[in-house]
Structures are given as structure tokens and as C-alpha cells.
Amino acid sequence: MLKVRTALQCLAILCTSLFAGGIFVFPLLAPAFMEHLNLTQRQLSTIALAAMAGQYPFSSFVGMLIDRYGPRFCSFLAAITFSSAFGLSALEVSSASERPDSPNTAIAQRLTLYFAMAGLGTILSYFSFVFSASKTFTRYHSFASGLTMSMFGLSPLFLSYIASNIFSDPSTGTIDVTRFLQFLAVCTGVIHLFGAFTLTVPSATTIVSPSDRPDEESHLIGRDTHTDCTSDPRDGSTVELLRDPNFWILALYMITVLGACEMVISNVGTIVLSLPTNVAQRSEQSAAFQVKILSISNTVSRLLVGPLADFISPVFSYERPKGLTTVRKHRMNRMVFMLGASLLQALASSWMVFGAQNRDDVLWLSIGTAITYGVVFTVLPGVTCSIWGMRNLARNFGIITYSPFIGTTLYSYLYAVVVDQHSHEGTVCEGKVCWEATFIVCLVTSTGALAMSVVLWRNWAGRA
């Protein structure tokens, strides 16, 4: 019976993670919204921003729900939120006139609300399957969480494949947005309801069998983490967390790096559309290709960096007699991955400022952004656990993820303002001038993030 429950739980983790990334296929929807609803770039950026930023305002609250009620409750809430958001969006698009004469502000405002709801559903789903996996398979904590994050990174590729091959017109390549949103409303609701019944967290007696060998590794990883955490001096209140100056350095790093990444993820469709191409290439195809590249690069980076970080930078646990300790030798500070991510973002921004000339060149921006995004989110839980302990990991992780919420807002509106300044009324902005200033700012801030990662590397020497 236990094996059956575990198998169903693994199936639920897989399914919910693959269907949780609906907001990340917005670049596929943006051209249709622009064409059929006559929305402006600023309105599109606002909708995309609402989807991305909607993940973050309640992240610490969702973390506390996970710690207190478990992942099943959050999966149930995700089912309701996803179905409502995508269902109402489909209804909004289907009931709108085909080509309104002027930008429809009311439609844009309602879509902004619906995609913000989808963002909330994303964080509810994300926390439910990540912490269900990591708290169940405690012997393989980092591998379990890293693998589920990788599946989540694969979600945009999976959903874009469905959209391009099932819900698009073969002759024109245009996606039937209404039918695709209806599909998301039904499938995300059903799958997360399934998760609400199966995403359990076993008790300590279930996780650790009495027949387990009492070797050093099983003692450190397989034991009841709640018992260990009660004496961990790193466990502190929210006030103590906010008093740590290193927390604010990390938060500023997250604002600059992840804010810029999510700006690119949300607007890569219009970035591609602004550049010329040497071959006949439809905008929907260009956007779909970039979404696939983002998803593949994000997934591969998480799959590679997760095990590598576990091997060279194992997470510090607390043992009462020994203090901070690790199962394997700690060879390198995890901040080296954060440093590499900010360096890669600086290179990608430099490429857009000095190198990109046509649509094909955006490929390197998508790859660099996706790898940066995947590396930071893969390494961040381990850094958070090593520095501030396991007991309040979900809460602390949720608080830190407020930073991308701020960053996404700042960078997305910067992008929208620059585009609007160089757009003629009723036309799509064309040329590098649409976003060149935005990526100059990204280059400067990513260089600053590089310096911040060096500071944290020195401050957390021997701890991260």
C-alpha cells in the first residue's frame, strides 16, 4: 500500500509540475492579443508582469501554509485558482470583438487580474510539488527538489508543444488562444485536484525504516528533521532574518538578476518581433521557438547544476554535538554558482547591446537568460537552508522570493516605457532602439550583482 501511495505521489508531482508553467507561454499569446484585441505594448507588459509578479506577493504566506497544512491544501487552492484564471481569460477573449477600433482598456484590466490569479496559482503549485518531494524523499533531498524544479522548467516547452501542434492553424501557424486557454483551465484544475489527494508528506517513521543501516549518511539525512531543527541555532524569527545584512545583499542580488530574467521571459516574443529576419518567418513561430529554447535551457541547467551543487557544495545540517556539518566534503561555496549566473547575464545583455542584429540572434539571449534563471533558483534553496536552517525553510524561501517581485515590476515597466517611447501609434515598435536602453541598464545592474555575489561569497565562507 505504501508503494502504491508513493507511486501515485510521484505521478502527481510529475503532472502538476508539467502543467504549472502556463504563465510562461504568454509570449505565444501576446501576438494574438496584440492583433485581435488591439492591446498596446504597455498593456501587454502589464498583463505579463501581473502573471510573473503574481507568484510573489503571497509566497511567504504560501510557505507557512506548506509548513503548517502540507502540500495537499496548496494543490487544492492551485486547482481553483488556475481553473478560474484560465477559464475567465478564455471567456474574455472569446467574447471580445474580433478587431476593436481602439485599445480596449477594460479587457486589458480584466486580463491583468486573471493572469495575476494564474501567477498565484503557479506559486501554490510550485511550493506544493517541490516541498512534497523534498520532505518525502529526505535521503535525496536536493536531488528530489532539483528534479521537480527541472520538470517545472520543462513545463513551458511541454505546453508550447501542445499549443503549437494541437491548437494552431497549420496553414498560418496562428494559435487558437480561446481553445488553448480552455484546455489549460480544465487540465490544470483536474491535475491539481489529483495532487490534492496524493501529495502527502510521510511521517518520520515512514521515511526512516527501522531496518535502515545506522551509518553516518543515514544519520545525517534520514533522521527526523523536525527533531534536529529544534536545537539548530540558525532557526530564528522573521525579525531576526530581516536584521541580517547579508539577507538584504542577497535580496538586492535577486532583484537585479531575476527581475531582468523574468522581464526577458515575459517579453521575448515582442523582442523577436522588433527585429528583421532574412527569411519568411511568422511572428508566432518565432515566439514559439524562443519559448522552447527558454524551457530547454532552463531545464538542462537545473538538471546539471543541481547534482553538481550537491556534490561540491552539500547543504549544511546541524548536529548537536558537532555543530554545522555535511555528509560529504564541502569543496566550494555555493555562491560561485550565483557569481556565474550574474556573469552570464552580463554577457547576454552585452550581446543584445553590441551584437544582436536579427531575430536569429535573440537565441543567445534566451539561452543565457534561461540558464541564469535556472541556476539561481536551483541553488537558492540550498543557500537558504545552509545559512538560515531547515525548520523555516519554506517561510524563508518565500520571503526571499519577494525580491524578484520587485525586480520584475521595475524591469518590465522599464521595457514597456522604452518601447512606447519609440513606437508610432497603431504600429509595432521596430529595431534595436525598442529595447537597447533596457539592456544597457541590465548590463550595469548585472555587473553590480556580480560584485554582490563576491561579497556574499566572502561573508559566507565555510557556511554556504
Coordinates of C-alpha atoms in Angstrom, one line a residue:
M1 CA 0.0 0.0 0.0
L2 CA 2.8 2.4 0.8
K3 CA 4.4 1.7 -2.6
V4 CA 1.1 2.5 -4.3
R5 CA 0.8 5.8 -2.4
T6 CA 4.4 6.7 -3.3
A7 CA 3.8 5.9 -6.9
L8 CA 0.7 8.0 -7.1
Q9 CA 2.5 10.8 -5.3
C10 CA 5.4 10.7 -7.8
L11 CA 2.8 10.7 -10.7
A12 CA 1.1 13.8 -9.1
I13 CA 4.4 15.6 -8.7
L14 CA 5.3 14.9 -12.3
C15 CA 1.9 16.0 -13.7
T16 CA 1.5 19.1 -11.5
S17 CA 5.0 20.3 -12.3
L18 CA 4.5 19.9 -16.1
F19 CA 1.2 21.8 -16.0
A20 CA 2.2 24.5 -13.6
G21 CA 4.0 26.8 -16.1
G22 CA 1.1 28.1 -18.0
I23 CA 2.1 31.8 -17.4
F24 CA 5.4 31.2 -19.1
V25 CA 3.8 30.6 -22.5
F26 CA 2.5 34.2 -22.5
P27 CA 4.9 35.1 -25.5
L28 CA 2.8 32.7 -27.6
L29 CA -0.4 34.5 -26.6
A30 CA 0.9 38.1 -26.9
P31 CA 0.9 38.4 -30.7
A32 CA -2.7 37.2 -30.8
F33 CA -3.7 39.6 -28.0
M34 CA -2.0 42.5 -29.9
E35 CA -3.6 41.6 -33.2
H36 CA -7.1 40.6 -32.2
L37 CA -7.6 42.7 -29.1
N38 CA -5.5 45.7 -30.3
L39 CA -3.7 45.9 -27.0
T40 CA -0.7 48.2 -26.7
Q41 CA 2.8 47.1 -25.7
R42 CA 2.4 48.7 -22.3
Q43 CA -0.9 46.8 -21.7
L44 CA 0.8 43.5 -22.8
S45 CA 3.7 44.2 -20.5
T46 CA 1.3 44.9 -17.6
I47 CA -0.5 41.6 -18.2
A48 CA 2.8 39.7 -18.4
L49 CA 4.0 41.5 -15.3
A50 CA 0.9 40.5 -13.4
A51 CA 1.4 36.9 -14.3
M52 CA 5.1 36.9 -13.3
A53 CA 4.7 39.1 -10.2
G54 CA 1.5 37.4 -9.1
Q55 CA 3.7 34.5 -7.9
Y56 CA 5.4 36.5 -5.3
P57 CA 3.2 38.7 -3.0
F58 CA 1.9 35.7 -1.1
S59 CA 5.0 33.5 -1.3
S60 CA 5.9 33.7 2.4
F61 CA 2.2 33.0 3.3
V62 CA 2.2 30.0 1.0
G63 CA 5.4 28.8 2.6
M64 CA 3.7 29.0 6.0
L65 CA 0.7 27.1 4.6
I66 CA 3.1 24.4 3.4
D67 CA 4.8 24.2 6.8
R68 CA 1.5 24.0 8.7
Y69 CA -1.0 22.2 6.5
G70 CA 1.1 20.4 3.9
P71 CA 1.2 20.4 0.1
R72 CA -2.2 18.9 -0.4
F73 CA -4.0 22.0 0.7
C74 CA -2.0 24.2 -1.5
S75 CA -2.5 21.9 -4.5
F76 CA -6.3 22.2 -3.9
L77 CA -6.0 26.0 -3.9
A78 CA -3.9 25.9 -7.0
A79 CA -6.7 23.9 -8.8
I80 CA -9.3 26.5 -8.0
T81 CA -7.0 29.5 -8.9
F82 CA -5.7 28.0 -12.2
S83 CA -9.1 27.0 -13.5
S84 CA -10.7 30.3 -12.6
A85 CA -7.8 32.3 -14.1
F86 CA -7.6 30.5 -17.4
G87 CA -11.3 29.9 -17.8
L88 CA -12.1 33.6 -17.3
S89 CA -9.3 34.6 -19.7
A90 CA -10.8 32.3 -22.3
L91 CA -14.2 33.8 -21.8
E92 CA -12.8 37.3 -22.1
V93 CA -11.1 36.6 -25.4
S94 CA -14.0 34.7 -26.9
S95 CA -16.5 37.4 -26.0
A96 CA -14.3 40.3 -27.3
S97 CA -14.9 41.7 -30.7
E98 CA -12.5 40.4 -33.3
R99 CA -10.8 43.7 -34.1
P100 CA -11.7 46.6 -31.9
D101 CA -11.1 50.0 -33.3
S102 CA -9.2 51.3 -30.3
P103 CA -7.3 49.7 -27.4
N104 CA -9.8 48.1 -25.0
T105 CA -8.7 49.2 -21.6
A106 CA -11.4 47.3 -19.7
I107 CA -10.3 44.0 -21.4
A108 CA -6.7 44.7 -20.6
Q109 CA -7.5 45.3 -16.9
R110 CA -9.5 42.1 -16.6
L111 CA -6.8 40.1 -18.3
T112 CA -4.3 41.6 -15.9
L113 CA -6.3 40.4 -13.0
Y114 CA -6.8 36.9 -14.4
F115 CA -3.1 36.4 -15.2
A116 CA -2.2 37.7 -11.7
M117 CA -4.5 34.9 -10.4
A118 CA -2.6 32.4 -12.6
G119 CA 0.6 33.7 -11.1
L120 CA -0.8 33.0 -7.6
G121 CA -1.7 29.5 -8.8
T122 CA 1.8 29.0 -10.0
I123 CA 3.4 29.7 -6.6
L124 CA 0.8 27.5 -4.9
S125 CA 1.5 24.6 -7.3
Y126 CA 5.3 25.2 -7.2
F127 CA 5.5 25.0 -3.4
S128 CA 3.2 22.0 -3.2
F129 CA 5.2 19.7 -5.5
V130 CA 8.7 20.9 -4.6
F131 CA 8.2 20.5 -0.8
S132 CA 6.2 17.3 -1.2
A133 CA 9.2 15.8 -3.0
S134 CA 11.9 17.2 -0.7
K135 CA 10.1 16.4 2.5
T136 CA 9.2 12.8 1.3
F137 CA 12.5 11.7 -0.1
T138 CA 14.7 13.1 2.6
R139 CA 17.6 10.8 1.8
Y140 CA 17.8 12.5 -1.6
H141 CA 16.6 16.0 -0.6
S142 CA 18.5 18.1 -3.1
F143 CA 18.1 15.7 -6.0
A144 CA 14.3 15.4 -5.3
S145 CA 13.8 19.1 -5.2
G146 CA 16.1 19.7 -8.1
L147 CA 14.4 17.2 -10.3
T148 CA 10.9 18.6 -9.6
M149 CA 12.2 22.1 -10.4
S150 CA 13.6 20.7 -13.7
M151 CA 10.2 19.3 -14.6
F152 CA 8.7 22.7 -13.8
G153 CA 11.3 24.2 -16.1
L154 CA 10.2 21.8 -18.8
S155 CA 6.6 22.9 -18.4
P156 CA 6.7 25.8 -20.9
L157 CA 8.2 23.5 -23.6
F158 CA 5.6 20.9 -22.9
L159 CA 2.7 23.4 -23.1
S160 CA 4.1 25.3 -26.1
Y161 CA 4.3 22.0 -27.9
I162 CA 0.7 21.3 -27.2
A163 CA -0.3 24.8 -28.2
S164 CA 1.7 24.7 -31.5
N165 CA 0.7 21.2 -32.5
I166 CA -2.9 20.9 -31.3
F167 CA -4.3 24.4 -31.0
S168 CA -2.7 26.1 -34.0
D169 CA -3.8 26.5 -37.6
P170 CA -1.3 24.5 -39.8
S171 CA -1.7 26.9 -42.7
T172 CA -1.0 30.1 -40.8
G173 CA 0.6 28.9 -37.6
T174 CA -1.8 31.1 -35.6
I175 CA -2.7 29.7 -32.2
D176 CA -6.4 29.5 -31.2
V177 CA -6.0 31.3 -27.9
T178 CA -9.5 30.7 -26.7
R179 CA -9.4 26.9 -27.1
F180 CA -5.9 26.7 -25.6
L181 CA -6.9 28.7 -22.5
Q182 CA -9.9 26.5 -22.1
F183 CA -7.7 23.5 -22.3
L184 CA -5.4 24.9 -19.6
A185 CA -8.4 25.7 -17.4
V186 CA -9.7 22.1 -17.5
C187 CA -6.4 20.3 -17.3
T188 CA -4.7 22.4 -14.6
G189 CA -7.8 22.1 -12.4
V190 CA -8.2 18.3 -12.8
I191 CA -4.5 17.6 -12.3
H192 CA -4.1 19.8 -9.2
L193 CA -7.2 18.2 -7.7
F194 CA -5.5 14.9 -8.2
G195 CA -2.5 16.4 -6.4
A196 CA -4.8 17.5 -3.5
F197 CA -5.4 13.8 -2.8
T198 CA -1.9 12.4 -3.3
L199 CA 0.7 15.0 -2.4
T200 CA 1.1 13.8 1.2
V201 CA 4.2 14.2 3.4
P202 CA 5.0 10.9 5.2
S203 CA 5.8 11.0 8.9
A204 CA 9.3 10.4 10.1
T205 CA 8.6 6.8 10.9
T206 CA 7.5 6.3 7.4
I207 CA 10.5 8.0 5.9
V208 CA 13.1 6.2 8.0
S209 CA 12.7 2.5 8.2
P210 CA 13.9 0.8 11.5
S211 CA 15.9 -1.6 9.3
D212 CA 18.0 1.2 7.8
R213 CA 21.7 0.8 8.5
P214 CA 22.8 3.3 11.2
D215 CA 25.7 4.6 9.1
E216 CA 26.9 8.2 9.1
E217 CA 25.0 9.1 6.0
S218 CA 21.6 7.7 7.2
H219 CA 22.2 9.5 10.5
L220 CA 22.5 12.9 8.8
I221 CA 20.0 12.7 6.1
G222 CA 17.4 10.2 7.0
R223 CA 16.6 11.3 10.5
D224 CA 13.5 13.3 11.7
T225 CA 14.4 16.8 10.5
H226 CA 12.0 18.4 12.9
T227 CA 13.8 17.0 15.9
D228 CA 17.2 18.2 14.5
C229 CA 15.8 21.7 13.8
T230 CA 14.6 22.3 17.4
S231 CA 18.1 22.8 18.5
D232 CA 19.5 24.4 15.4
P233 CA 20.8 27.9 16.3
R234 CA 20.2 29.1 12.8
D235 CA 16.4 28.9 13.3
G236 CA 15.1 32.3 14.0
S237 CA 12.1 34.6 13.7
T238 CA 11.3 36.7 10.7
V239 CA 12.6 39.8 12.5
E240 CA 16.0 38.1 13.0
L241 CA 16.1 37.2 9.4
L242 CA 15.4 40.8 8.3
R243 CA 18.1 42.0 10.7
D244 CA 20.8 40.1 8.9
P245 CA 22.6 42.5 6.5
N246 CA 23.5 39.6 4.2
F247 CA 19.8 38.9 3.7
W248 CA 19.5 42.4 2.1
I249 CA 22.5 41.9 -0.1
L250 CA 21.0 38.6 -1.3
A251 CA 17.6 40.3 -1.8
L252 CA 19.2 43.1 -3.9
Y253 CA 21.0 40.4 -6.0
M254 CA 17.7 38.7 -6.6
I255 CA 16.0 41.9 -7.6
T256 CA 18.6 42.7 -10.3
V257 CA 19.2 39.2 -11.7
L258 CA 15.8 37.5 -11.5
G259 CA 13.9 40.8 -12.3
A260 CA 15.8 41.1 -15.6
C261 CA 15.4 37.4 -16.4
E262 CA 11.6 37.5 -15.9
M263 CA 11.4 40.7 -18.0
V264 CA 13.0 38.8 -20.9
I265 CA 10.9 35.7 -20.3
S266 CA 7.7 37.8 -20.4
N267 CA 8.6 39.9 -23.4
V268 CA 10.8 37.7 -25.6
G269 CA 8.0 37.4 -28.2
T270 CA 7.9 41.2 -28.8
I271 CA 11.7 41.4 -28.7
V272 CA 11.9 39.0 -31.6
L273 CA 9.1 40.7 -33.4
S274 CA 11.0 44.0 -33.3
L275 CA 14.0 42.6 -35.3
P276 CA 14.2 41.9 -39.0
T277 CA 14.7 38.4 -40.5
N278 CA 16.3 37.2 -43.7
V279 CA 13.7 34.5 -44.3
A280 CA 9.9 34.3 -44.3
Q281 CA 9.2 33.7 -40.6
R282 CA 5.9 34.2 -38.8
S283 CA 5.9 36.0 -35.5
E284 CA 4.0 33.2 -33.8
Q285 CA 6.7 30.7 -34.9
S286 CA 9.5 33.0 -33.7
A287 CA 7.8 33.4 -30.3
A288 CA 7.2 29.6 -30.0
F289 CA 10.8 28.8 -30.9
Q290 CA 12.1 31.2 -28.2
V291 CA 9.8 29.7 -25.6
K292 CA 11.1 26.3 -26.4
I293 CA 14.7 27.4 -26.2
L294 CA 14.0 29.1 -22.8
S295 CA 12.3 26.0 -21.5
I296 CA 15.0 23.5 -22.7
S297 CA 17.9 25.7 -21.4
N298 CA 16.2 26.2 -18.1
T299 CA 15.6 22.5 -17.7
V300 CA 19.0 21.4 -18.7
S301 CA 20.7 24.0 -16.4
R302 CA 18.7 22.8 -13.4
L303 CA 19.4 19.1 -14.1
L304 CA 23.1 19.7 -14.4
V305 CA 23.6 22.3 -11.7
G306 CA 21.5 20.6 -9.0
P307 CA 23.6 17.4 -8.7
L308 CA 26.8 19.3 -9.3
A309 CA 26.0 21.7 -6.4
D310 CA 25.0 18.8 -4.2
F311 CA 28.4 17.1 -4.9
I312 CA 30.8 20.1 -4.5
S313 CA 28.7 22.2 -2.1
P314 CA 26.5 19.9 0.1
V315 CA 23.9 21.7 2.3
F316 CA 25.0 22.2 5.9
S317 CA 22.9 20.4 8.5
Y318 CA 23.1 20.9 12.3
E319 CA 24.2 18.2 14.7
R320 CA 24.1 19.0 18.4
P321 CA 27.5 17.6 19.2
K322 CA 29.2 18.7 16.0
G323 CA 27.6 21.9 15.1
L324 CA 27.3 22.6 11.3
T325 CA 28.3 19.5 9.3
T326 CA 27.8 17.9 5.9
V327 CA 27.5 14.3 4.6
R328 CA 30.2 14.8 2.0
K329 CA 33.2 17.1 1.9
H330 CA 32.3 20.7 1.2
R331 CA 34.6 21.7 -1.6
M332 CA 33.2 25.1 -2.7
N333 CA 30.9 27.9 -1.6
R334 CA 27.5 27.8 -3.4
M335 CA 27.8 31.5 -4.2
V336 CA 30.2 30.5 -7.0
F337 CA 27.0 29.5 -8.9
M338 CA 25.4 32.8 -8.2
L339 CA 28.5 34.6 -9.4
G340 CA 28.5 32.6 -12.6
A341 CA 24.8 33.4 -13.2
S342 CA 25.3 37.1 -12.9
L343 CA 28.3 36.9 -15.2
L344 CA 26.3 35.1 -17.8
Q345 CA 23.5 37.6 -17.6
A346 CA 26.0 40.4 -18.1
L347 CA 27.3 38.6 -21.2
A348 CA 23.7 38.1 -22.6
S349 CA 22.9 41.8 -22.0
S350 CA 26.2 42.8 -23.8
W351 CA 25.3 40.6 -26.7
M352 CA 21.9 42.4 -27.1
V353 CA 23.5 45.8 -26.9
F354 CA 26.5 45.2 -29.1
G355 CA 25.9 42.1 -31.2
A356 CA 22.2 41.3 -31.9
Q357 CA 21.0 42.4 -35.4
N358 CA 18.2 40.0 -36.4
R359 CA 15.7 37.5 -35.0
D360 CA 18.1 34.6 -35.0
D361 CA 20.5 36.5 -32.7
V362 CA 17.8 36.5 -29.9
L363 CA 18.6 32.8 -29.4
W364 CA 21.7 33.7 -27.3
L365 CA 19.6 36.0 -25.1
S366 CA 17.1 33.2 -24.5
I367 CA 19.8 30.7 -23.7
G368 CA 21.7 33.0 -21.3
T369 CA 18.5 34.1 -19.6
A370 CA 17.2 30.6 -19.1
I371 CA 20.4 29.3 -17.7
T372 CA 20.8 32.2 -15.3
Y373 CA 17.2 31.8 -14.1
G374 CA 17.6 28.1 -13.7
V375 CA 20.9 28.2 -11.8
V376 CA 19.7 30.9 -9.3
F377 CA 16.5 29.1 -8.5
T378 CA 18.2 25.7 -8.2
V379 CA 21.0 26.9 -5.9
L380 CA 18.8 29.3 -3.8
P381 CA 17.0 26.7 -1.6
G382 CA 20.4 25.2 -0.6
V383 CA 21.9 28.6 0.2
T384 CA 18.8 29.5 2.3
C385 CA 18.9 26.2 4.1
S386 CA 22.6 26.3 4.9
I387 CA 22.5 29.9 6.2
W388 CA 19.2 30.1 8.0
G389 CA 18.3 26.4 8.7
M390 CA 15.8 23.8 7.7
R391 CA 12.9 24.3 10.1
N392 CA 11.6 27.5 8.5
L393 CA 12.9 26.9 5.0
A394 CA 9.6 27.3 3.2
R395 CA 8.9 30.6 5.0
N396 CA 12.4 32.0 4.5
F397 CA 12.4 30.9 0.8
G398 CA 9.0 32.6 0.4
I399 CA 10.3 35.9 2.0
I400 CA 13.4 35.9 -0.3
T401 CA 11.2 35.5 -3.4
Y402 CA 9.6 38.8 -2.7
S403 CA 12.8 40.2 -4.3
P404 CA 12.0 39.0 -7.9
F405 CA 8.5 40.5 -7.5
I406 CA 10.1 43.9 -7.1
G407 CA 12.7 43.3 -9.8
T408 CA 10.1 42.0 -12.3
T409 CA 8.0 45.1 -11.8
L410 CA 10.9 47.5 -12.3
Y411 CA 12.4 45.9 -15.3
S412 CA 9.1 45.1 -17.1
Y413 CA 7.9 48.7 -16.8
L414 CA 11.3 49.9 -17.9
Y415 CA 11.0 47.7 -21.0
A416 CA 7.4 48.9 -21.7
V417 CA 8.3 52.6 -21.3
V418 CA 11.3 52.4 -23.7
V419 CA 9.1 50.5 -26.3
D420 CA 6.3 53.0 -26.1
Q421 CA 8.7 55.9 -26.5
H422 CA 9.9 54.5 -29.8
S423 CA 6.5 53.2 -31.1
H424 CA 4.2 55.1 -33.5
E425 CA 0.6 55.0 -32.8
G426 CA -1.1 51.8 -34.1
T427 CA 2.2 50.1 -35.1
V428 CA 4.6 47.7 -33.6
C429 CA 8.0 49.1 -32.5
E430 CA 10.8 48.0 -34.8
G431 CA 14.5 47.9 -34.4
K432 CA 17.1 47.7 -31.6
V433 CA 16.0 51.1 -30.4
C434 CA 12.9 49.4 -28.9
W435 CA 15.0 47.7 -26.1
E436 CA 18.6 48.8 -26.4
A437 CA 18.4 51.2 -23.4
T438 CA 16.7 48.4 -21.3
F439 CA 19.6 46.0 -21.9
I440 CA 22.2 48.7 -21.1
V441 CA 20.5 49.0 -17.7
C442 CA 20.6 45.2 -17.4
L443 CA 24.3 45.2 -18.2
V444 CA 25.0 47.7 -15.5
T445 CA 22.9 46.0 -12.8
S446 CA 24.2 42.5 -13.6
T447 CA 27.7 43.8 -13.1
G448 CA 26.6 45.1 -9.7
A449 CA 25.1 41.7 -9.0
L450 CA 28.4 40.1 -9.8
A451 CA 30.0 42.3 -7.1
M452 CA 27.3 41.4 -4.6
S453 CA 27.9 37.7 -5.2
V454 CA 31.6 38.2 -4.4
V455 CA 30.7 40.0 -1.1
L456 CA 28.4 37.1 -0.1
W457 CA 31.0 34.6 -1.0
R458 CA 33.4 36.2 1.4
N459 CA 30.8 36.7 4.2
W460 CA 29.5 33.2 4.0
A461 CA 32.9 31.4 3.7
G462 CA 32.6 28.0 5.3
R463 CA 28.8 28.3 5.7
A464 CA 27.3 28.1 2.3

